[in-house]
C-alpha positions as a Markdown table, in Angstrom:
| # | Residue | x | y | z |
|---|---|---|---|---|
| 1 | Met | 103.0 | 111.5 | 69.8 |
| 2 | Ala | 105.4 | 111.4 | 72.9 |
| 3 | His | 105.2 | 108.3 | 74.8 |
| 4 | Ser | 104.8 | 108.4 | 78.6 |
| 5 | Val | 107.2 | 106.8 | 81.0 |
| 6 | Val | 104.5 | 104.2 | 81.8 |
| 7 | Thr | 104.0 | 103.4 | 78.3 |
| 8 | Glu | 107.8 | 102.9 | 78.0 |
| 9 | Ala | 107.9 | 100.8 | 81.1 |
| 10 | Arg | 105.0 | 98.5 | 80.0 |
| 11 | Ala | 106.8 | 98.1 | 76.6 |
| 12 | Val | 110.0 | 96.9 | 78.7 |
| 13 | Ile | 108.0 | 94.5 | 80.7 |
| 14 | Ala | 106.2 | 93.1 | 77.6 |
| 15 | Glu | 109.5 | 92.4 | 75.9 |
| 16 | Asn | 110.9 | 90.6 | 79.1 |
| 17 | Asp | 108.0 | 88.8 | 79.8 |
| 18 | Pro | 104.8 | 88.8 | 77.3 |
| 19 | Phe | 102.5 | 87.2 | 79.9 |
| 20 | Glu | 103.1 | 89.5 | 82.9 |
| 21 | Asp | 101.7 | 93.0 | 82.5 |
| 22 | Pro | 100.9 | 94.1 | 86.0 |
| 23 | Pro | 98.5 | 97.0 | 85.9 |
| 24 | Leu | 99.6 | 100.3 | 87.6 |
| 25 | Thr | 97.5 | 101.9 | 90.4 |
| 26 | Glu | 96.6 | 105.5 | 89.8 |
| 27 | Ala | 99.1 | 106.5 | 92.5 |
| 28 | Glu | 102.0 | 104.5 | 90.7 |
| 29 | Arg | 100.9 | 106.2 | 87.3 |
| 30 | Val | 100.9 | 109.7 | 88.6 |
| 31 | Val | 104.3 | 109.1 | 90.3 |
| 32 | Ala | 105.9 | 107.5 | 87.1 |
| 33 | Glu | 104.6 | 110.3 | 84.9 |
| 34 | Gly | 105.8 | 112.9 | 87.2 |
| 35 | Ile | 102.5 | 114.5 | 88.0 |
| 36 | Trp | 102.8 | 114.1 | 91.8 |
| 37 | Thr | 105.7 | 112.9 | 93.9 |
| 38 | Arg | 105.4 | 110.1 | 96.4 |
| 39 | Asp | 105.4 | 112.6 | 99.2 |
| 40 | Glu | 102.6 | 114.4 | 97.9 |
| 41 | Ile | 100.4 | 111.2 | 97.4 |
| 42 | Arg | 101.2 | 110.4 | 101.1 |
| 43 | Leu | 100.1 | 113.8 | 102.2 |
| 44 | Leu | 96.9 | 113.6 | 100.3 |
| 45 | Ala | 96.1 | 109.9 | 101.8 |
| 46 | Glu | 96.7 | 111.5 | 105.2 |
| 47 | Val | 94.3 | 114.4 | 104.6 |
| 48 | Ile | 91.7 | 112.0 | 103.4 |
| 49 | Arg | 92.4 | 109.6 | 106.3 |
| 50 | Arg | 91.8 | 112.4 | 108.8 |
| 51 | Tyr | 88.6 | 113.7 | 107.1 |
| 52 | Met | 87.1 | 110.3 | 107.1 |
| 53 | Trp | 87.9 | 109.9 | 110.7 |
| 54 | Asp | 86.4 | 113.1 | 111.5 |
| 55 | Glu | 83.3 | 112.2 | 109.6 |
| 56 | Gly | 83.1 | 108.8 | 111.4 |
| 57 | Glu | 83.6 | 106.9 | 108.4 |
| 58 | Ile | 86.5 | 104.8 | 109.8 |
């Protein structure tokens, strides 16, 4: 089974500091695994923000 970039990054963190394993946000995970780019996430966030603004939720 192939390890993901996230799994490898967490292993490196655990080797360097076994008491510090900061969880990744979902956005960080999809960028780290190459699912989405940071620009795509920013665009999605802007679309959601505008939708919420139009609906009067923010």
